[in-house]
mmCIF file of C-alpha atoms in Angstrom:
data_model
loop_
_atom_site.group_PDB
_atom_site.id
_atom_site.type_symbol
_atom_site.label_atom_id
_atom_site.label_comp_id
_atom_site.label_asym_id
_atom_site.label_seq_id
_atom_site.Cartn_x
_atom_site.Cartn_y
_atom_site.Cartn_z
ATOM 1 C CA MET A 1 -22.551 -8.588 -7.682
ATOM 2 C CA ILE A 2 -19.230 -9.006 -7.544
ATOM 3 C CA GLU A 3 -16.099 -7.942 -9.235
ATOM 4 C CA VAL A 4 -12.402 -8.422 -9.415
ATOM 5 C CA ILE A 5 -10.488 -5.492 -9.937
ATOM 6 C CA LYS A 6 -6.354 -6.320 -10.580
ATOM 7 C CA ASP A 7 -5.390 -3.221 -12.712
ATOM 8 C CA LYS A 8 -3.935 0.120 -11.262
ATOM 9 C CA LYS A 9 -6.649 2.247 -12.915
ATOM 10 C CA HIS A 10 -9.494 0.700 -12.062
ATOM 11 C CA TRP A 11 -8.219 -0.058 -8.103
ATOM 12 C CA ASN A 12 -7.837 3.694 -8.175
ATOM 13 C CA GLU A 13 -11.055 4.544 -9.506
ATOM 14 C CA PHE A 14 -12.861 2.698 -6.691
ATOM 15 C CA LEU A 15 -10.459 4.073 -3.948
ATOM 16 C CA ALA A 16 -10.847 7.668 -5.441
ATOM 17 C CA ASN A 17 -14.633 7.276 -4.500
ATOM 18 C CA ILE A 18 -14.199 6.187 -1.083
ATOM 19 C CA GLY A 19 -11.903 9.104 0.261
ATOM 20 C CA HIS A 20 -11.355 7.792 3.947
ATOM 21 C CA ILE A 21 -8.644 5.773 2.718
ATOM 22 C CA ASP A 22 -5.169 4.973 4.086
ATOM 23 C CA PHE A 23 -2.051 4.259 2.171
ATOM 24 C CA TYR A 24 -2.281 0.133 2.985
ATOM 25 C CA HIS A 25 -5.344 -0.006 0.845
ATOM 26 C CA THR A 26 -3.466 1.418 -2.419
ATOM 27 C CA TYR A 27 -2.808 -0.449 -5.487
ATOM 28 C CA ASP A 28 1.138 0.456 -5.241
ATOM 29 C CA TYR A 29 1.206 -1.018 -1.604
ATOM 30 C CA HIS A 30 -0.003 -4.358 -2.483
ATOM 31 C CA GLN A 31 2.299 -4.480 -5.597
ATOM 32 C CA LEU A 32 5.160 -3.740 -2.708
ATOM 33 C CA SER A 33 3.870 -5.696 -0.418
ATOM 34 C CA LYS A 34 3.401 -9.284 -2.363
ATOM 35 C CA ASN A 35 5.614 -12.684 -2.370
ATOM 36 C CA ASP A 36 6.914 -14.453 -5.186
ATOM 37 C CA GLY A 37 3.292 -16.347 -6.233
ATOM 38 C CA GLU A 38 0.915 -13.877 -4.747
ATOM 39 C CA VAL A 39 -1.666 -11.687 -6.297
ATOM 40 C CA PRO A 40 -2.668 -8.425 -5.224
ATOM 41 C CA LEU A 41 -6.358 -8.392 -5.948
ATOM 42 C CA LEU A 42 -9.530 -5.969 -5.018
ATOM 43 C CA ILE A 43 -13.084 -7.635 -4.799
ATOM 44 C CA LYS A 44 -15.542 -5.119 -5.510
ATOM 45 C CA TYR A 45 -18.921 -6.094 -4.096
ATOM 46 C CA THR A 46 -22.010 -3.620 -5.706
ATOM 47 C CA ASP A 47 -25.584 -3.978 -4.988
ATOM 48 C CA GLU A 48 -27.864 -0.923 -5.952
ATOM 49 C CA SER A 49 -26.179 2.163 -4.421
ATOM 50 C CA THR A 50 -24.030 0.310 -1.739
ATOM 51 C CA THR A 51 -20.078 -0.214 -2.700
ATOM 52 C CA ILE A 52 -17.550 -2.691 -0.487
ATOM 53 C CA GLY A 53 -14.393 -3.291 -1.506
ATOM 54 C CA LEU A 54 -11.848 -5.856 -0.137
ATOM 55 C CA PRO A 55 -8.194 -5.429 -0.964
ATOM 56 C CA LEU A 56 -6.590 -9.137 -0.433
ATOM 57 C CA LEU A 57 -3.098 -10.945 -1.604
ATOM 58 C CA LEU A 58 -3.953 -14.489 -3.607
ATOM 59 C CA ARG A 59 -1.863 -17.234 -2.408
ATOM 60 C CA PRO A 60 -1.391 -20.733 -3.873
ATOM 61 C CA ILE A 61 -1.379 -23.662 -1.300
ATOM 62 C CA GLU A 62 1.587 -25.871 -1.954
ATOM 63 C CA ASN A 63 0.896 -28.996 -3.810
ATOM 64 C CA THR A 64 -2.888 -28.572 -4.202
ATOM 65 C CA ASN A 65 -5.425 -26.679 -6.558
ATOM 66 C CA TYR A 66 -6.459 -24.690 -3.672
ATOM 67 C CA LYS A 67 -5.714 -20.804 -2.474
ATOM 68 C CA ASP A 68 -5.798 -18.420 0.500
ATOM 69 C CA ALA A 69 -6.112 -15.113 0.873
ATOM 70 C CA ILE A 70 -4.569 -12.668 3.312
ATOM 71 C CA SER A 71 -4.436 -8.801 3.831
ATOM 72 C CA VAL A 72 -0.805 -7.049 3.335
ATOM 73 C CA TYR A 73 0.929 -5.875 6.669
ATOM 74 C CA GLY A 74 -0.798 -3.058 8.275
ATOM 75 C CA TYR A 75 -4.305 -1.862 8.935
ATOM 76 C CA VAL A 76 -6.643 -3.034 5.994
ATOM 77 C CA GLY A 77 -10.151 -4.716 6.089
ATOM 78 C CA LEU A 78 -13.141 -3.829 4.047
ATOM 79 C CA LEU A 79 -13.775 -0.609 2.439
ATOM 80 C CA ALA A 80 -17.682 0.820 2.063
ATOM 81 C CA LEU A 81 -18.752 3.414 -0.211
ATOM 82 C CA GLU A 82 -22.313 3.510 1.255
ATOM 83 C CA THR A 83 -24.598 1.447 2.734
ATOM 84 C CA ASN A 84 -28.299 2.274 2.474
ATOM 85 C CA ALA A 85 -31.404 1.201 4.324
ATOM 86 C CA GLY A 86 -32.058 -1.430 1.713
ATOM 87 C CA PHE A 87 -28.317 -3.078 2.017
ATOM 88 C CA SER A 88 -28.837 -6.871 2.943
ATOM 89 C CA LYS A 89 -25.277 -7.900 5.020
ATOM 90 C CA GLU A 90 -26.815 -11.614 4.572
ATOM 91 C CA LYS A 91 -26.797 -10.962 0.529
ATOM 92 C CA PHE A 92 -23.430 -9.681 0.481
ATOM 93 C CA HIS A 93 -21.948 -12.300 2.676
ATOM 94 C CA ARG A 94 -23.624 -14.957 0.320
ATOM 95 C CA GLU A 95 -22.110 -13.538 -2.643
ATOM 96 C CA LEU A 96 -19.015 -13.070 -0.848
ATOM 97 C CA ASN A 97 -18.742 -16.775 0.300
ATOM 98 C CA ALA A 98 -19.855 -17.716 -2.963
ATOM 99 C CA PHE A 99 -17.123 -16.258 -4.909
ATOM 100 C CA PHE A 100 -14.260 -17.746 -2.141
ATOM 101 C CA ASN A 101 -15.663 -21.395 -2.940
ATOM 102 C CA GLU A 102 -15.796 -20.618 -6.831
ATOM 103 C CA GLN A 103 -12.032 -19.667 -6.528
ATOM 104 C CA ASN A 104 -10.809 -23.004 -4.182
ATOM 105 C CA ILE A 105 -10.341 -20.087 -1.503
ATOM 106 C CA VAL A 106 -9.803 -22.263 1.776
ATOM 107 C CA SER A 107 -9.163 -19.592 4.571
ATOM 108 C CA VAL A 108 -9.027 -15.586 4.289
ATOM 109 C CA PHE A 109 -7.395 -13.238 6.896
ATOM 110 C CA SER A 110 -7.236 -9.620 7.453
ATOM 111 C CA ARG A 111 -6.094 -7.141 9.581
ATOM 112 C CA LEU A 112 -8.775 -4.543 9.826
ATOM 113 C CA HIS A 113 -8.346 -0.929 10.143
ATOM 114 C CA PRO A 114 -8.965 0.478 13.857
ATOM 115 C CA TYR A 115 -10.357 3.947 12.472
ATOM 116 C CA LEU A 116 -12.758 2.522 10.218
ATOM 117 C CA ASP A 117 -15.317 1.359 12.625
ATOM 118 C CA TYR A 118 -18.010 -0.255 10.246
ATOM 119 C CA GLN A 119 -15.820 -3.122 9.344
ATOM 120 C CA GLU A 120 -16.654 -4.954 11.964
ATOM 121 C CA SER A 121 -20.425 -4.861 11.772
ATOM 122 C CA LEU A 122 -19.791 -5.419 8.075
ATOM 123 C CA LEU A 123 -18.316 -8.773 8.920
ATOM 124 C CA GLU A 124 -20.413 -9.925 11.848
ATOM 125 C CA GLY A 125 -21.432 -13.257 11.204
ATOM 126 C CA LEU A 126 -18.811 -14.283 8.604
ATOM 127 C CA GLY A 127 -15.839 -15.571 10.239
ATOM 128 C CA THR A 128 -14.272 -14.707 13.950
ATOM 129 C CA ILE A 129 -13.219 -11.390 14.662
ATOM 130 C CA LYS A 130 -10.503 -11.047 17.411
ATOM 131 C CA THR A 131 -8.789 -7.876 19.264
ATOM 132 C CA LEU A 132 -5.310 -8.397 19.616
ATOM 133 C CA GLY A 133 -4.545 -5.262 21.490
ATOM 134 C CA LYS A 134 -4.279 -1.652 21.234
ATOM 135 C CA VAL A 135 -2.739 0.832 18.372
ATOM 136 C CA VAL A 136 -1.877 4.540 19.726
ATOM 137 C CA TYR A 137 -2.678 7.968 18.085
ATOM 138 C CA VAL A 138 -2.352 11.583 18.044
ATOM 139 C CA ASP A 139 -5.253 13.409 17.444
ATOM 140 C CA LEU A 140 -4.416 15.863 15.355
ATOM 141 C CA LYS A 141 -7.625 17.805 15.422
ATOM 142 C CA GLU A 142 -6.785 19.051 18.515
ATOM 143 C CA THR A 143 -4.606 22.089 18.440
ATOM 144 C CA VAL A 144 -0.565 21.790 18.712
ATOM 145 C CA GLU A 145 -0.549 22.592 22.347
ATOM 146 C CA ASN A 146 -3.357 20.414 23.241
ATOM 147 C CA GLN A 147 -1.667 17.390 21.949
ATOM 148 C CA LYS A 148 1.479 18.424 23.656
ATOM 149 C CA LYS A 149 -0.653 18.555 27.145
ATOM 150 C CA MET A 150 -0.730 14.222 26.636
ATOM 151 C CA TYR A 151 2.780 13.988 26.642
ATOM 152 C CA ASN A 152 4.437 12.172 29.388
ATOM 153 C CA ARG A 153 6.614 14.900 31.734
ATOM 154 C CA ARG A 154 10.011 12.952 31.205
ATOM 155 C CA MET A 155 8.957 12.980 27.150
ATOM 156 C CA LYS A 156 8.801 16.639 27.138
ATOM 157 C CA THR A 157 12.243 16.963 28.705
ATOM 158 C CA TYR A 158 13.835 13.991 26.286
ATOM 159 C CA ILE A 159 12.358 16.139 23.306
ATOM 160 C CA ASN A 160 13.813 19.574 24.519
ATOM 161 C CA THR A 161 16.867 18.012 25.210
ATOM 162 C CA SER A 162 17.538 16.464 21.755
ATOM 163 C CA ARG A 163 16.214 19.776 20.264
ATOM 164 C CA LYS A 164 18.965 21.343 21.602
ATOM 165 C CA THR A 165 21.849 19.020 20.209
ATOM 166 C CA CYS A 166 19.968 18.007 16.748
ATOM 167 C CA THR A 167 18.376 19.520 13.782
ATOM 168 C CA VAL A 168 15.072 17.266 12.201
ATOM 169 C CA ILE A 169 15.533 17.576 8.275
ATOM 170 C CA GLU A 170 12.687 16.450 5.533
ATOM 171 C CA SER A 171 14.649 14.683 2.619
ATOM 172 C CA ASN A 172 14.088 12.942 -0.448
ATOM 173 C CA CYS A 173 17.434 12.891 -1.734
ATOM 174 C CA GLU A 174 18.942 9.624 -3.016
ATOM 175 C CA ASP A 175 22.390 10.038 -0.723
ATOM 176 C CA HIS A 176 19.966 10.757 2.711
ATOM 177 C CA LEU A 177 17.547 7.551 1.413
ATOM 178 C CA ASN A 178 20.475 5.103 1.134
ATOM 179 C CA SER A 179 21.997 5.971 4.267
ATOM 180 C CA PHE A 180 18.171 5.608 5.733
ATOM 181 C CA MET A 181 18.304 1.911 4.682
ATOM 182 C CA ASP A 182 21.831 1.370 5.894
ATOM 183 C CA LEU A 183 20.614 2.226 9.150
ATOM 184 C CA TYR A 184 17.675 0.531 8.758
ATOM 185 C CA GLU A 185 19.080 -2.620 8.307
ATOM 186 C CA GLU A 186 21.725 -2.315 11.022
ATOM 187 C CA THR A 187 18.828 -1.597 13.679
ATOM 188 C CA MET A 188 17.210 -4.361 12.439
ATOM 189 C CA ARG A 189 20.184 -6.903 12.975
ATOM 190 C CA ARG A 190 20.910 -5.324 16.502
ATOM 191 C CA VAL A 191 17.440 -5.818 17.739
ATOM 192 C CA ASN A 192 17.132 -9.256 16.655
ATOM 193 C CA ALA A 193 14.155 -8.461 14.116
ATOM 194 C CA GLN A 194 12.401 -11.060 12.482
ATOM 195 C CA GLU A 195 12.880 -11.840 8.588
ATOM 196 C CA LYS A 196 9.734 -9.934 7.660
ATOM 197 C CA TYR A 197 10.842 -6.482 8.874
ATOM 198 C CA TYR A 198 13.599 -6.807 6.467
ATOM 199 C CA PHE A 199 13.391 -4.815 3.255
ATOM 200 C CA ASN A 200 15.123 -4.536 -0.059
ATOM 201 C CA ASP A 201 16.528 -1.468 -1.723
ATOM 202 C CA LYS A 202 13.688 -1.548 -4.366
ATOM 203 C CA TYR A 203 11.016 -1.486 -1.538
ATOM 204 C CA PHE A 204 12.132 1.569 0.013
ATOM 205 C CA LYS A 205 12.885 3.495 -3.228
ATOM 206 C CA GLN A 206 9.324 2.527 -4.967
ATOM 207 C CA LEU A 207 7.791 3.375 -1.261
ATOM 208 C CA ILE A 208 9.468 7.272 -1.637
ATOM 209 C CA SER A 209 8.643 7.414 -5.535
ATOM 210 C CA SER A 210 5.164 6.222 -5.363
ATOM 211 C CA GLU A 211 2.148 8.556 -6.758
ATOM 212 C CA ASP A 212 -0.411 6.844 -4.963
ATOM 213 C CA PHE A 213 0.440 8.239 -1.709
ATOM 214 C CA THR A 214 3.001 10.705 0.078
ATOM 215 C CA ALA A 215 5.971 8.912 1.982
ATOM 216 C CA LYS A 216 8.266 11.326 4.253
ATOM 217 C CA LEU A 217 11.842 10.521 5.008
ATOM 218 C CA LEU A 218 12.630 12.480 8.253
ATOM 219 C CA LEU A 219 16.303 12.400 9.236
ATOM 220 C CA SER A 220 17.952 13.814 12.486
ATOM 221 C CA ILE A 221 21.073 15.428 12.244
ATOM 222 C CA HIS A 222 23.862 16.034 14.988
ATOM 223 C CA LYS A 223 24.176 19.641 14.986
ATOM 224 C CA GLU A 224 28.153 19.482 16.123
ATOM 225 C CA SER A 225 29.349 16.475 14.034
ATOM 226 C CA GLY A 226 26.711 16.745 11.418
ATOM 227 C CA SER A 227 26.023 12.942 11.158
ATOM 228 C CA ILE A 228 22.781 11.423 10.926
ATOM 229 C CA GLN A 229 21.360 10.240 14.137
ATOM 230 C CA GLY A 230 18.539 8.450 13.146
ATOM 231 C CA GLY A 231 15.544 8.526 10.608
ATOM 232 C CA ALA A 232 12.344 7.533 10.233
ATOM 233 C CA LEU A 233 9.303 7.005 7.137
ATOM 234 C CA PHE A 234 5.989 8.462 7.873
ATOM 235 C CA ILE A 235 3.391 7.750 5.394
ATOM 236 C CA GLU A 236 0.208 9.960 4.341
ATOM 237 C CA LYS A 237 -2.791 9.331 2.905
ATOM 238 C CA GLY A 238 -6.365 10.424 3.455
ATOM 239 C CA PRO A 239 -7.050 11.537 6.869
ATOM 240 C CA PHE A 240 -3.994 9.388 8.204
ATOM 241 C CA VAL A 241 -0.156 9.366 8.582
ATOM 242 C CA GLN A 242 1.223 6.467 9.587
ATOM 243 C CA TYR A 243 4.691 6.120 11.419
ATOM 244 C CA HIS A 244 6.247 3.353 9.306
ATOM 245 C CA LEU A 245 9.522 2.355 9.867
ATOM 246 C CA SER A 246 12.473 4.080 11.579
ATOM 247 C CA ALA A 247 16.154 3.562 12.328
ATOM 248 C CA LEU A 248 18.610 4.683 14.999
ATOM 249 C CA ARG A 249 22.473 4.645 15.217
ATOM 250 C CA GLU A 250 23.992 2.386 17.703
ATOM 251 C CA ASP A 251 26.738 4.574 18.579
ATOM 252 C CA CYS A 252 24.196 7.762 18.661
ATOM 253 C CA GLN A 253 25.010 10.582 20.449
ATOM 254 C CA GLU A 254 21.569 11.678 21.199
ATOM 255 C CA PRO A 255 19.421 8.688 21.814
ATOM 256 C CA SER A 256 16.003 10.662 22.172
ATOM 257 C CA CYS A 257 16.221 11.495 18.250
ATOM 258 C CA ILE A 258 13.559 9.150 17.377
ATOM 259 C CA LYS A 259 11.142 11.038 19.931
ATOM 260 C CA LEU A 260 12.108 14.435 18.563
ATOM 261 C CA ILE A 261 11.320 13.247 15.093
ATOM 262 C CA ILE A 262 8.051 11.975 15.493
ATOM 263 C CA ASP A 263 7.258 15.292 17.560
ATOM 264 C CA GLU A 264 8.270 17.206 14.446
ATOM 265 C CA MET A 265 5.821 15.003 12.355
ATOM 266 C CA ARG A 266 3.321 15.596 14.858
ATOM 267 C CA ILE A 267 3.366 19.376 13.996
ATOM 268 C CA LYS A 268 3.876 19.226 10.675
ATOM 269 C CA SER A 269 0.987 16.838 9.905
ATOM 270 C CA THR A 270 -1.460 19.370 12.033
ATOM 271 C CA LYS A 271 -0.560 21.588 10.097
ATOM 272 C CA ALA A 272 -0.975 20.411 7.346
ATOM 273 C CA GLY A 273 -4.466 19.489 8.075
ATOM 274 C CA PHE A 274 -4.141 15.407 8.577
ATOM 275 C CA GLN A 275 -6.568 14.043 11.242
ATOM 276 C CA TYR A 276 -4.524 11.189 12.987
ATOM 277 C CA LEU A 277 -0.744 10.355 13.560
ATOM 278 C CA ASN A 278 -1.034 6.689 14.063
ATOM 279 C CA LEU A 279 1.734 5.399 16.019
ATOM 280 C CA GLY A 280 0.813 1.580 15.935
ATOM 281 C CA GLY A 281 1.073 -0.648 18.859
ATOM 282 C CA GLY A 282 3.505 -3.080 20.479
ATOM 283 C CA ARG A 283 5.511 -6.206 18.971
ATOM 284 C CA GLY A 284 2.719 -8.794 18.403
ATOM 285 C CA SER A 285 -0.014 -8.809 20.169
ATOM 286 C CA ASN A 286 1.352 -7.886 23.513
ATOM 287 C CA GLU A 287 1.467 -4.038 24.661
ATOM 288 C CA ASP A 288 5.090 -4.330 25.756
ATOM 289 C CA SER A 289 7.728 -1.293 25.772
ATOM 290 C CA LEU A 290 7.408 -0.681 22.152
ATOM 291 C CA PHE A 291 4.237 0.386 23.060
ATOM 292 C CA ALA A 292 4.961 1.822 26.045
ATOM 293 C CA PHE A 293 7.334 4.159 24.340
ATOM 294 C CA LYS A 294 4.415 5.088 22.427
ATOM 295 C CA SER A 295 2.147 5.851 24.633
ATOM 296 C CA ASN A 296 4.345 8.408 25.814
ATOM 297 C CA PHE A 297 2.984 10.667 23.429
ATOM 298 C CA SER A 298 -0.548 10.142 23.826
ATOM 299 C CA LYS A 299 -3.179 8.580 25.786
ATOM 300 C CA LYS A 300 -5.523 8.046 22.857
ATOM 301 C CA PHE A 301 -6.196 4.563 21.735
ATOM 302 C CA LYS A 302 -7.607 2.494 19.207
ATOM 303 C CA ASP A 303 -8.458 -1.528 19.250
ATOM 304 C CA PHE A 304 -6.564 -3.567 16.665
ATOM 305 C CA LYS A 305 -8.548 -6.022 15.337
ATOM 306 C CA ILE A 306 -8.120 -9.182 12.723
ATOM 307 C CA TRP A 307 -10.532 -11.103 10.992
ATOM 308 C CA LYS A 308 -10.371 -14.773 10.230
ATOM 309 C CA TYR A 309 -12.587 -16.796 8.411
ATOM 310 C CA VAL A 310 -12.658 -20.407 7.255
ATOM 311 C CA VAL A 311 -14.474 -21.076 3.776
ATOM 312 C CA ASP A 312 -13.919 -24.662 3.542
ATOM 313 C CA GLU A 313 -13.567 -26.453 6.698
ATOM 314 C CA ASN A 314 -13.616 -29.679 5.457
ATOM 315 C CA MET A 315 -10.183 -28.594 3.447
ATOM 316 C CA TYR A 316 -9.150 -26.736 6.044
ATOM 317 C CA ASP A 317 -9.243 -29.758 8.432
ATOM 318 C CA ILE A 318 -7.398 -31.681 5.745
ATOM 319 C CA LEU A 319 -4.712 -29.277 5.236
ATOM 320 C CA VAL A 320 -4.064 -29.106 9.173
ATOM 321 C CA GLN A 321 -3.784 -32.809 9.135
ATOM 322 C CA ASN A 322 -1.334 -33.042 6.346
ATOM 323 C CA HIS A 323 0.745 -30.257 7.866
ATOM 324 C CA LEU A 324 1.019 -32.065 11.359
ATOM 325 C CA ARG A 325 1.926 -34.858 9.644
ATOM 326 C CA ASP A 326 4.539 -33.418 7.211
ATOM 327 C CA SER A 327 5.998 -31.337 10.182
ATOM 328 C CA SER A 328 9.221 -32.387 11.759
ATOM 329 C CA GLU A 329 9.770 -33.453 15.326
ATOM 330 C CA ASN A 330 11.672 -30.131 15.965
ATOM 331 C CA ASP A 331 8.512 -28.431 15.170
ATOM 332 C CA LEU A 332 5.412 -27.208 16.835
ATOM 333 C CA ILE A 333 2.333 -25.778 15.644
ATOM 334 C CA ASP A 334 1.771 -22.044 16.878
ATOM 335 C CA PRO A 335 -1.985 -22.876 18.087
ATOM 336 C CA GLU A 336 -2.788 -18.787 17.152
ATOM 337 C CA PHE A 337 -1.277 -18.848 13.998
ATOM 338 C CA PHE A 338 -3.972 -18.616 10.966
ATOM 339 C CA PRO A 339 -4.232 -20.429 8.975
ATOM 340 C CA ALA A 340 -2.728 -23.140 10.933
ATOM 341 C CA TYR A 341 -1.679 -25.088 7.874
ATOM 342 C CA ARG A 342 0.912 -22.311 7.134
ATOM 343 C CA SER A 343 2.309 -22.378 10.845
ATOM 344 C CA SER A 344 5.456 -23.624 12.309
ATOM 345 C CA ILE A 345 7.480 -22.495 15.753
ATOM 346 C CA ASN A 346 11.200 -24.377 15.124
ATOM 347 C CA ILE A 347 12.947 -25.696 18.266
ATOM 348 C CA ASP A 348 16.501 -26.386 18.501
ATOM 349 C CA LEU A 349 16.609 -29.548 20.646
#
């Protein structure tokens, strides 16, 4: 049986029964992440003692009666309460597919959660699953001392040096949050970040105040000048701590302060009993300089995978052809983008 959950009460009741969840699965994060016209929903499948949930954002396809669905930014995928011996994956796929067709959903895309191993097996045979790269994590079940043994030798030196000149504080006061928001926007402009990495003040304030998860702001303060050198937002939920957003002053007197902040959060999270500090991957699908930075903290990795499913192949092809026809001569279609009918790369001629 398929049930669609859109209200917070029933969404939270479902998550409470699952247990092994991340903040990316929560109602509040979906409300924060939605764009105009998008509808957060949790598709709940029940069959005897088996319960599966699929959180998505439902989007209208312009100038049509059709829709498509994507996951929020982060690691989402399916959530399973129990799959007993009588569970039929084929029946689950049939009912899910029937629901998609009834709702005129042309395609579905989700970023899978690297730590929930059952997701791939439950989706296998329905669309395609592709590995994009790896994410770096610190195993918080290890002792603090054993965790640090995985650090790059130079990283240890940087952190020790930074500790002499900076102190790390955890703060939820409004002034500190405002300073971090300004610093984050400055950082994004400096690195020419894509528009999707910019967030308004409401996003940060609701992130900090949410009761669905715990957001922690850590700031590095220069001991001599008292100025904020950098900061990072971490999100706690279930067994996971996610390194979510960070910012660094352009004229930073201690450029290793973000390393120090991550190190401090690692220690705090271990003492608090969390299991994983997820640092994430690189930019896009490439294991680049950002990935190299993160892998200085640990040599433990998980595969990051995405799920792509074309529900209505005929309509998908029509939409792609219409998109190609309507694109200007300055637009190229990104062959890796899904769904292809929403893709474009602007080229300045």
